[in-house]
Amino acid sequence: MKILLIQPPPRRIEYEGIIVPPLGLAYLAAALRGDGHDVQILDAFALRLDWDTFEARVAGATAELIGVTGMTPIVDTSLRALEIARPYCKYLVFGGAHVSAVGQKVFQQTPELDFAMYGECEAAFPQLVRALENHEDPSNLPGVITREKMNKPCELLPDLDELPFPARDLLPNELYRYALSRRERVTTMFTSRGCPYNCVFCDKSTFGSKWRARSAENILAEVEEIAGRYDTRSIIIYDDLFTVDKKRVKEFCEGVVRRGLKIDWKCEGRVNIIDGEMLALMKRAGCSMIAYGVESANQHGLDYLNKGATPDQAREAFAATRKAGIRTMGYFILGIPVETYEDARKTINFALELKADYAQFSILSPFPNTPMYEDAVKKGWYREVDAQNPMDKDLKRPVMLNENWDEEKLRNILREAHRRFYLRPGRLLREVFSLRSPSQLKSKLSAGLRLLKWSHE
């Protein structure tokens, strides 16, 4: 069957500092090609397509089945892509993190659909296509959602080493970039799926709570393919948490050093499972940045989030990472219901105290069907998100309000956080002197101008 997999166009066409591959689509494409199908990927986001050009590309693909992916914060773009794609295919399928989160509700949001799929679909999607080709009823297959019912989820894949590597040859690899990378070309990869921790705001609807990992040898083989076949040496490891298993981290890092792989990579860490020995080895293997979910400076806020960590552990982790010569990114949450405006200011001060190289401040926005979402709905704090009322990618339109936080307070604290962290003269000078290429200059200048504009709106 001829199949087109789509990453929808962006809301705005202007230059973005970060554009990364739709790895989920690339995994699906590899699985479908393994079944003998003719597969294309249209990454309309990376290509910066407007909607008219997007429609022309979809029409020209002459696909029998079109699959569109979507994430909740930008689901409006996916719904529009589905509407446009409907006349150009026999079967229309919607998948991705948004479908996994909301389930059968997607049929209320978009009547154009034939099927939706949720969970890990590398095995289930080929089964759906096989059933359609054989004129069989696919409505009882695991992971398939129809207007009438939602089947049980796909079984989580027990051995991730059995997955084929993502079909990166179907992607516009030259377009992927990350403003904080020290190299021009960037890609992403998963080395594990799932997370064993239970933060109440986190969406686990796709990969679940059970942590499953690829072997170090399997990861190294993909890294060699990325560096060799695709001439890309900057990798963002997209695991929920890369540092869970110290033994596996050690095997991977030693393998990178032993094979002489000249790469740099970023990963996600956790402040209470890191140590100096591991950090030193990660640095030797090319780790250039670790991002930590600090979330809050206030223990009562961390307890509300069920974070299972303390501010002191964050202090120790950032100091140790800095000592190892690895840059740090801190994730911080503002607008936690049990915190006040002054508590949030303590979190901003904490980001400065930690001497994080970069900080991502976000308004608390729980995903559908997470424990925090259910609690917020019950208490009347949550403003529903749909195609007409989408969650704002820039978080200017908060979706969770309570007696401590109204829209004005949330916008003000977010602006204050970005101004105080990023617009310090010393910090701006460090960014200027860290530039290594014209593309980095363009990325960081674009991001800086957007921040300045947004901070003064």
Short mmCIF file of C-alpha atoms in Angstrom, two decimals:
data_model
loop_
_atom_site.label_atom_id
_atom_site.label_comp_id
_atom_site.label_asym_id
_atom_site.label_seq_id
_atom_site.Cartn_x
_atom_site.Cartn_y
_atom_site.Cartn_z
CA MET A 1 0.00 0.00 0.00
CA LYS A 2 1.12 3.56 -0.69
CA ILE A 3 1.27 5.42 2.62
CA LEU A 4 1.96 9.06 3.52
CA LEU A 5 2.86 9.96 7.12
CA ILE A 6 2.50 13.62 8.03
CA GLN A 7 3.98 16.03 10.55
CA PRO A 8 1.65 19.07 10.20
CA PRO A 9 2.80 22.56 9.20
CA PRO A 10 3.74 25.09 11.89
CA ARG A 11 1.36 27.72 13.16
CA ARG A 12 3.80 30.35 11.96
CA ILE A 13 6.35 30.16 9.16
CA GLU A 14 9.03 32.32 10.77
CA TYR A 15 12.44 30.91 11.66
CA GLU A 16 12.51 28.46 14.59
CA GLY A 17 15.55 27.87 16.79
CA ILE A 18 14.68 24.21 17.24
CA ILE A 19 13.41 21.85 14.56
CA VAL A 20 13.85 18.14 15.24
CA PRO A 21 12.82 14.98 13.37
CA PRO A 22 9.38 13.41 13.90
CA LEU A 23 11.00 10.29 15.31
CA GLY A 24 7.72 8.48 15.90
CA LEU A 25 6.83 8.74 12.20
CA ALA A 26 10.31 7.56 11.23
CA TYR A 27 9.91 4.48 13.44
CA LEU A 28 6.49 3.75 11.92
CA ALA A 29 7.87 4.20 8.40
CA ALA A 30 10.65 1.70 9.10
CA ALA A 31 8.14 -0.84 10.42
CA LEU A 32 5.80 -0.34 7.45
CA ARG A 33 8.62 -0.65 4.93
CA GLY A 34 9.58 -3.89 6.63
CA ASP A 35 6.11 -5.12 5.64
CA GLY A 36 6.72 -4.13 2.01
CA HIS A 37 4.76 -0.87 1.84
CA ASP A 38 5.68 2.24 -0.17
CA VAL A 39 6.07 4.91 2.52
CA GLN A 40 6.72 8.64 2.38
CA ILE A 41 7.10 11.13 5.25
CA LEU A 42 6.03 14.74 4.79
CA ASP A 43 7.60 16.81 7.57
CA ALA A 44 5.68 19.96 6.80
CA PHE A 45 6.89 21.53 10.05
CA ALA A 46 10.58 21.31 9.10
CA LEU A 47 9.81 22.37 5.52
CA ARG A 48 7.89 25.42 6.86
CA LEU A 49 5.03 24.78 4.44
CA ASP A 50 2.06 27.11 4.30
CA TRP A 51 -1.33 25.42 4.10
CA ASP A 52 -1.80 25.83 0.35
CA THR A 53 1.60 24.30 -0.39
CA PHE A 54 0.88 21.58 2.15
CA GLU A 55 -2.34 20.64 0.35
CA ALA A 56 -0.54 20.51 -2.99
CA ARG A 57 2.11 18.18 -1.54
CA VAL A 58 -0.53 15.91 0.00
CA ALA A 59 -2.47 15.76 -3.27
CA GLY A 60 0.70 14.97 -5.21
CA ALA A 61 1.59 12.05 -2.95
CA THR A 62 -1.37 9.99 -4.27
CA ALA A 63 -1.38 7.89 -1.10
CA GLU A 64 -4.05 5.32 -0.32
CA LEU A 65 -3.57 5.78 3.42
CA ILE A 66 -2.57 9.00 5.17
CA GLY A 67 -1.49 9.10 8.80
CA VAL A 68 -1.18 12.35 10.75
CA THR A 69 0.56 12.76 14.10
CA GLY A 70 -0.36 15.26 16.80
CA MET A 71 0.58 16.63 20.20
CA THR A 72 -1.92 18.28 22.55
CA PRO A 73 -0.30 21.76 22.72
CA ILE A 74 -0.53 22.16 18.93
CA VAL A 75 -3.38 19.76 18.13
CA ASP A 76 -5.19 22.44 16.13
CA THR A 77 -2.58 22.08 13.37
CA SER A 78 -3.12 18.32 13.26
CA LEU A 79 -6.89 18.71 13.02
CA ARG A 80 -6.51 21.13 10.13
CA ALA A 81 -4.08 18.77 8.39
CA LEU A 82 -6.59 15.92 8.74
CA GLU A 83 -9.36 18.04 7.25
CA ILE A 84 -7.19 18.98 4.27
CA ALA A 85 -5.97 15.40 3.74
CA ARG A 86 -9.43 13.80 3.74
CA PRO A 87 -10.22 14.13 0.00
CA TYR A 88 -6.84 12.72 -1.04
CA CYS A 89 -6.88 9.24 0.48
CA LYS A 90 -9.04 6.19 1.02
CA TYR A 91 -8.05 5.75 4.68
CA LEU A 92 -7.30 8.54 7.15
CA VAL A 93 -5.59 7.73 10.46
CA PHE A 94 -4.72 9.97 13.42
CA GLY A 95 -2.07 9.03 16.00
CA GLY A 96 0.54 10.43 18.34
CA ALA A 97 0.66 11.64 21.92
CA HIS A 98 -2.62 13.57 21.70
CA VAL A 99 -4.61 10.51 20.66
CA SER A 100 -2.95 8.42 23.37
CA ALA A 101 -4.00 11.07 25.90
CA VAL A 102 -7.64 11.69 24.89
CA GLY A 103 -8.66 8.39 23.29
CA GLN A 104 -12.06 8.23 21.61
CA LYS A 105 -12.65 11.97 22.07
CA VAL A 106 -10.63 12.55 18.88
CA PHE A 107 -13.71 11.57 16.88
CA GLN A 108 -15.58 14.48 18.47
CA GLN A 109 -12.75 16.79 17.47
CA THR A 110 -12.44 15.62 13.87
CA PRO A 111 -15.24 13.84 11.98
CA GLU A 112 -12.97 13.13 8.99
CA LEU A 113 -11.23 10.18 10.62
CA ASP A 114 -11.50 6.53 9.69
CA PHE A 115 -9.29 5.27 12.51
CA ALA A 116 -7.18 6.55 15.37
CA MET A 117 -4.30 4.69 16.98
CA TYR A 118 -2.75 5.00 20.42
CA GLY A 119 0.18 3.62 22.37
CA GLU A 120 3.26 2.05 20.82
CA CYS A 121 2.21 1.38 17.25
CA GLU A 122 5.29 -0.06 15.50
CA ALA A 123 3.62 -3.49 15.52
CA ALA A 124 -0.02 -2.39 15.53
CA PHE A 125 0.07 0.01 12.57
CA PRO A 126 1.33 -2.65 10.12
CA GLN A 127 -1.44 -4.95 11.45
CA LEU A 128 -4.03 -2.27 10.66
CA VAL A 129 -2.67 -1.82 7.12
CA ARG A 130 -2.54 -5.58 6.60
CA ALA A 131 -6.20 -5.90 7.61
CA LEU A 132 -7.24 -3.10 5.24
CA GLU A 133 -5.34 -4.67 2.35
CA ASN A 134 -7.00 -8.03 3.01
CA HIS A 135 -10.46 -6.42 3.29
CA GLU A 136 -10.70 -7.54 6.92
CA ASP A 137 -12.32 -5.63 9.77
CA PRO A 138 -9.54 -3.91 11.76
CA SER A 139 -11.84 -2.51 14.43
CA ASN A 140 -10.91 -5.19 16.97
CA LEU A 141 -7.14 -4.81 16.68
CA PRO A 142 -5.20 -3.64 19.77
CA GLY A 143 -4.39 0.06 19.69
CA VAL A 144 -7.16 0.88 17.19
CA ILE A 145 -9.91 3.38 18.00
CA THR A 146 -13.08 3.77 15.94
CA ARG A 147 -16.17 5.92 16.41
CA GLU A 148 -17.88 2.96 18.01
CA LYS A 149 -15.23 1.71 20.43
CA MET A 150 -11.74 1.96 21.83
CA ASN A 151 -9.86 -1.32 21.86
CA LYS A 152 -7.32 -2.37 24.44
CA PRO A 153 -3.91 -0.71 23.99
CA CYS A 154 -1.06 -2.27 22.09
CA GLU A 155 1.19 -4.37 24.27
CA LEU A 156 4.37 -2.53 25.20
CA LEU A 157 7.27 -3.82 23.17
CA PRO A 158 9.37 -5.99 25.52
CA ASP A 159 12.62 -5.86 23.54
CA LEU A 160 13.39 -2.47 22.02
CA ASP A 161 16.49 -3.89 20.31
CA GLU A 162 14.12 -5.62 17.87
CA LEU A 163 12.89 -2.30 16.47
CA PRO A 164 14.38 -1.26 13.13
CA PHE A 165 16.24 2.03 13.24
CA PRO A 166 14.10 5.04 12.27
CA ALA A 167 13.80 5.67 8.52
CA ARG A 168 15.81 8.87 8.57
CA ASP A 169 16.39 8.60 4.82
CA LEU A 170 12.78 9.74 4.36
CA LEU A 171 13.38 12.96 6.31
CA PRO A 172 14.84 16.36 5.31
CA ASN A 173 17.81 15.85 7.64
CA GLU A 174 19.61 19.00 6.52
CA LEU A 175 16.82 21.12 8.06
CA TYR A 176 17.01 19.85 11.63
CA ARG A 177 18.71 22.15 14.10
CA TYR A 178 18.86 23.11 17.75
CA ALA A 179 19.97 26.58 18.79
CA LEU A 180 21.90 25.22 21.78
CA SER A 181 23.82 22.64 19.77
CA ARG A 182 27.46 23.28 18.95
CA ARG A 183 27.08 21.72 15.49
CA GLU A 184 25.07 22.57 12.38
CA ARG A 185 23.18 19.29 11.86
CA VAL A 186 21.14 17.75 14.64
CA THR A 187 19.03 14.64 15.11
CA THR A 188 17.22 12.89 17.93
CA MET A 189 17.08 9.33 19.19
CA PHE A 190 15.40 7.20 21.85
CA THR A 191 17.51 4.81 23.91
CA SER A 192 14.69 3.85 26.28
CA ARG A 193 10.95 4.22 26.73
CA GLY A 194 8.85 4.83 29.81
CA CYS A 195 9.69 6.38 33.16
CA PRO A 196 9.62 4.66 36.58
CA TYR A 197 8.74 7.87 38.43
CA ASN A 198 5.24 9.22 39.03
CA CYS A 199 5.14 12.99 38.65
CA VAL A 200 1.43 13.84 38.60
CA PHE A 201 1.63 16.21 35.60
CA CYS A 202 3.50 13.86 33.26
CA ASP A 203 1.89 12.13 30.27
CA LYS A 204 2.67 8.40 30.22
CA SER A 205 -0.15 7.40 27.89
CA THR A 206 2.16 6.37 25.03
CA PHE A 207 5.14 4.60 26.59
CA GLY A 208 3.81 3.80 30.08
CA SER A 209 5.48 3.67 33.49
CA LYS A 210 7.56 0.57 32.92
CA TRP A 211 11.08 1.62 31.96
CA ARG A 212 12.43 -0.40 29.01
CA ALA A 213 15.84 0.15 27.50
CA ARG A 214 17.83 -0.67 24.41
CA SER A 215 21.20 -2.32 24.91
CA ALA A 216 24.33 -0.18 24.71
CA GLU A 217 25.47 -2.12 21.61
CA ASN A 218 22.20 -1.43 19.81
CA ILE A 219 22.39 2.28 20.65
CA LEU A 220 26.00 2.50 19.48
CA ALA A 221 25.09 0.87 16.15
CA GLU A 222 22.47 3.58 15.55
CA VAL A 223 24.91 6.32 16.56
CA GLU A 224 27.39 4.98 14.00
CA GLU A 225 24.66 5.06 11.34
CA ILE A 226 23.74 8.64 12.29
CA ALA A 227 27.36 9.81 12.14
CA GLY A 228 28.29 7.82 9.03
CA ARG A 229 25.30 7.53 6.73
CA TYR A 230 23.67 10.84 7.73
CA ASP A 231 26.79 12.90 8.52
CA THR A 232 25.22 14.12 11.76
CA ARG A 233 27.20 14.32 14.99
CA SER A 234 24.93 16.24 17.34
CA ILE A 235 22.27 14.08 19.00
CA ILE A 236 19.45 14.95 21.38
CA ILE A 237 18.57 11.84 23.38
CA TYR A 238 14.80 12.10 23.81
CA ASP A 239 14.35 9.55 26.60
CA ASP A 240 12.15 10.66 29.48
CA LEU A 241 15.15 9.83 31.66
CA PHE A 242 18.48 8.68 30.22
CA THR A 243 20.39 8.18 33.49
CA VAL A 244 18.15 5.58 35.19
CA ASP A 245 20.58 2.67 34.76
CA LYS A 246 24.15 3.70 35.58
CA LYS A 247 25.56 0.43 34.24
CA ARG A 248 23.97 1.02 30.82
CA VAL A 249 25.13 4.64 30.77
CA LYS A 250 28.66 3.46 31.53
CA GLU A 251 28.56 0.81 28.76
CA PHE A 252 27.29 3.37 26.24
CA CYS A 253 29.87 6.01 27.16
CA GLU A 254 32.75 3.54 27.15
CA GLY A 255 31.57 2.30 23.75
CA VAL A 256 31.54 5.84 22.32
CA VAL A 257 35.10 6.41 23.55
CA ARG A 258 36.33 2.98 22.41
CA ARG A 259 34.91 3.39 18.89
CA GLY A 260 36.27 6.91 18.56
CA LEU A 261 32.84 8.40 17.81
CA LYS A 262 33.23 12.17 17.65
CA ILE A 263 29.73 13.21 18.69
CA ASP A 264 28.13 15.59 21.14
CA TRP A 265 24.84 14.81 22.81
CA LYS A 266 22.23 16.17 25.21
CA CYS A 267 20.10 14.07 27.55
CA GLU A 268 17.58 14.28 30.38
CA GLY A 269 18.79 13.54 33.90
CA ARG A 270 17.29 13.43 37.38
CA VAL A 271 18.85 15.36 40.24
CA ASN A 272 18.85 12.47 42.71
CA ILE A 273 20.39 9.78 40.48
CA ILE A 274 23.58 11.39 39.29
CA ASP A 275 27.15 11.23 40.58
CA GLY A 276 30.57 12.64 39.77
CA GLU A 277 32.00 9.43 38.32
CA MET A 278 29.11 9.04 35.88
CA LEU A 279 29.29 12.70 34.89
CA ALA A 280 33.03 12.52 34.18
CA LEU A 281 32.52 9.52 31.90
CA MET A 282 29.58 11.19 30.14
CA LYS A 283 31.75 14.24 29.49
CA ARG A 284 34.50 12.05 27.97
CA ALA A 285 31.91 10.45 25.68
CA GLY A 286 30.74 13.80 24.31
CA CYS A 287 27.84 14.76 26.59
CA SER A 288 27.52 18.52 26.16
CA MET A 289 24.33 19.22 28.13
CA ILE A 290 22.09 17.60 30.73
CA ALA A 291 18.56 18.86 31.34
CA TYR A 292 17.13 18.41 34.82
CA GLY A 293 13.50 18.69 35.86
CA VAL A 294 13.98 20.92 38.90
CA GLU A 295 10.39 22.24 38.72
CA SER A 296 10.32 24.26 41.99
CA ALA A 297 12.45 25.73 44.77
CA ASN A 298 9.71 24.95 47.29
CA GLN A 299 9.45 21.54 48.91
CA HIS A 300 5.67 21.81 49.29
CA GLY A 301 5.45 22.46 45.54
CA LEU A 302 7.66 19.46 44.77
CA ASP A 303 5.57 17.29 47.08
CA TYR A 304 2.38 18.40 45.31
CA LEU A 305 3.94 17.36 41.99
CA ASN A 306 5.02 14.03 43.54
CA LYS A 307 8.52 14.81 42.31
CA GLY A 308 10.40 12.69 44.84
CA ALA A 309 13.32 15.13 45.00
CA THR A 310 14.52 18.07 47.07
CA PRO A 311 16.02 21.51 46.34
CA ASP A 312 19.27 20.42 47.99
CA GLN A 313 19.55 17.49 45.57
CA ALA A 314 19.15 19.97 42.71
CA ARG A 315 21.93 22.13 44.15
CA GLU A 316 24.25 19.12 44.36
CA ALA A 317 23.42 17.88 40.84
CA PHE A 318 23.98 21.26 39.18
CA ALA A 319 27.25 21.82 41.04
CA ALA A 320 28.53 18.34 40.10
CA THR A 321 27.49 18.74 36.45
CA ARG A 322 29.17 22.13 36.23
CA LYS A 323 32.33 20.66 37.82
CA ALA A 324 32.36 17.93 35.13
CA GLY A 325 32.34 20.61 32.42
CA ILE A 326 28.84 19.78 31.14
CA ARG A 327 26.32 22.55 30.45
CA THR A 328 23.01 22.46 32.31
CA MET A 329 19.40 23.13 31.40
CA GLY A 330 16.83 23.50 34.18
CA TYR A 331 13.11 22.92 33.71
CA PHE A 332 11.02 25.04 36.07
CA ILE A 333 7.24 25.10 36.58
CA LEU A 334 5.36 28.27 37.50
CA GLY A 335 1.73 28.47 38.59
CA ILE A 336 1.71 25.37 40.81
CA PRO A 337 -1.71 25.55 42.56
CA VAL A 338 -0.32 25.20 46.10
CA GLU A 339 2.27 27.94 45.51
CA THR A 340 1.88 31.71 45.71
CA TYR A 341 3.38 34.42 43.54
CA GLU A 342 6.20 34.81 46.05
CA ASP A 343 6.84 31.05 45.96
CA ALA A 344 7.19 31.28 42.19
CA ARG A 345 9.67 34.14 42.61
CA LYS A 346 11.71 31.86 44.86
CA THR A 347 11.84 29.39 41.97
CA ILE A 348 13.15 32.12 39.64
CA ASN A 349 15.77 33.03 42.24
CA PHE A 350 16.63 29.33 42.53
CA ALA A 351 17.29 29.08 38.79
CA LEU A 352 19.79 31.91 39.17
CA GLU A 353 21.33 30.37 42.29
CA LEU A 354 21.88 27.04 40.51
CA LYS A 355 23.85 28.86 37.80
CA ALA A 356 22.00 26.90 35.13
CA ASP A 357 23.32 27.65 31.65
CA TYR A 358 19.77 27.62 30.31
CA ALA A 359 16.33 27.54 31.87
CA GLN A 360 12.94 26.62 30.51
CA PHE A 361 10.14 28.22 32.50
CA SER A 362 6.66 26.84 31.84
CA ILE A 363 3.19 27.49 33.16
CA LEU A 364 1.79 24.31 34.70
CA SER A 365 -0.32 22.68 31.97
CA PRO A 366 -1.31 19.10 32.82
CA PHE A 367 -1.97 16.79 29.90
CA PRO A 368 -5.34 15.04 29.58
CA ASN A 369 -5.84 11.93 31.71
CA THR A 370 -2.87 12.61 33.98
CA PRO A 371 -3.55 12.54 37.76
CA MET A 372 -3.17 16.32 37.97
CA TYR A 373 -5.56 16.82 35.06
CA GLU A 374 -8.22 14.69 36.75
CA ASP A 375 -7.76 16.63 40.01
CA ALA A 376 -7.92 19.99 38.22
CA VAL A 377 -11.11 19.05 36.36
CA LYS A 378 -12.72 17.86 39.60
CA LYS A 379 -11.87 21.17 41.31
CA GLY A 380 -12.97 23.30 38.37
CA TRP A 381 -9.47 24.62 37.67
CA TYR A 382 -9.05 23.33 34.12
CA ARG A 383 -10.09 25.14 30.95
CA GLU A 384 -10.66 22.55 28.23
CA VAL A 385 -8.52 22.57 25.10
CA ASP A 386 -9.89 21.88 21.63
CA ALA A 387 -9.44 22.96 18.02
CA GLN A 388 -11.20 26.27 18.64
CA ASN A 389 -9.49 26.83 22.01
CA PRO A 390 -6.00 25.37 21.63
CA MET A 391 -3.27 25.31 24.23
CA ASP A 392 -0.80 28.03 23.23
CA LYS A 393 2.63 26.76 22.23
CA ASP A 394 4.13 29.87 23.86
CA LEU A 395 1.97 29.42 26.97
CA LYS A 396 0.42 32.87 26.81
CA ARG A 397 -3.01 31.31 27.35
CA PRO A 398 -2.92 29.28 30.57
CA VAL A 399 -5.27 26.31 30.82
CA MET A 400 -5.25 25.87 34.62
CA LEU A 401 -6.47 28.64 36.93
CA ASN A 402 -7.29 28.69 40.65
CA GLU A 403 -7.56 31.07 43.60
CA ASN A 404 -3.78 31.64 43.65
CA TRP A 405 -3.34 32.09 39.92
CA ASP A 406 -5.37 34.04 37.38
CA GLU A 407 -4.31 34.67 33.77
CA GLU A 408 -2.68 38.02 34.51
CA LYS A 409 -0.56 36.65 37.36
CA LEU A 410 0.54 33.67 35.27
CA ARG A 411 1.55 35.80 32.31
CA ASN A 412 3.37 38.27 34.55
CA ILE A 413 5.38 35.65 36.44
CA LEU A 414 6.39 33.93 33.20
CA ARG A 415 7.58 37.22 31.69
CA GLU A 416 9.44 38.08 34.88
CA ALA A 417 11.19 34.70 34.85
CA HIS A 418 12.42 35.07 31.28
CA ARG A 419 13.48 38.69 31.72
CA ARG A 420 15.40 38.04 34.93
CA PHE A 421 17.12 34.91 33.66
CA TYR A 422 17.90 35.70 30.04
CA LEU A 423 18.23 39.48 29.85
CA ARG A 424 21.12 39.85 32.31
CA PRO A 425 24.03 41.72 30.63
CA GLY A 426 26.65 39.16 31.70
CA ARG A 427 24.56 36.32 30.39
CA LEU A 428 23.97 38.00 27.05
CA LEU A 429 27.72 38.52 26.64
CA ARG A 430 28.40 34.83 27.35
CA GLU A 431 25.93 33.89 24.62
CA VAL A 432 27.66 36.18 22.13
CA PHE A 433 31.09 34.71 22.87
CA SER A 434 29.77 31.14 22.69
CA LEU A 435 28.63 31.47 19.05
CA ARG A 436 30.40 29.06 16.70
CA SER A 437 28.62 29.42 13.36
CA PRO A 438 26.35 31.72 11.33
CA SER A 439 23.43 29.33 11.84
CA GLN A 440 23.90 29.50 15.62
CA LEU A 441 23.90 33.29 15.40
CA LYS A 442 20.67 33.20 13.38
CA SER A 443 18.99 30.72 15.75
CA LYS A 444 19.92 32.55 18.93
CA LEU A 445 19.19 36.00 17.50
CA SER A 446 15.76 34.82 16.36
CA ALA A 447 15.02 33.30 19.77
CA GLY A 448 16.28 36.42 21.54
CA LEU A 449 14.17 38.79 19.45
CA ARG A 450 11.06 36.68 20.05
CA LEU A 451 11.79 36.70 23.79
CA LEU A 452 12.24 40.48 23.83
CA LYS A 453 9.04 41.04 21.86
CA TRP A 454 7.06 38.63 24.01
CA SER A 455 8.45 40.01 27.30
CA HIS A 456 7.15 43.48 26.46
CA GLU A 457 3.74 42.61 25.04
#
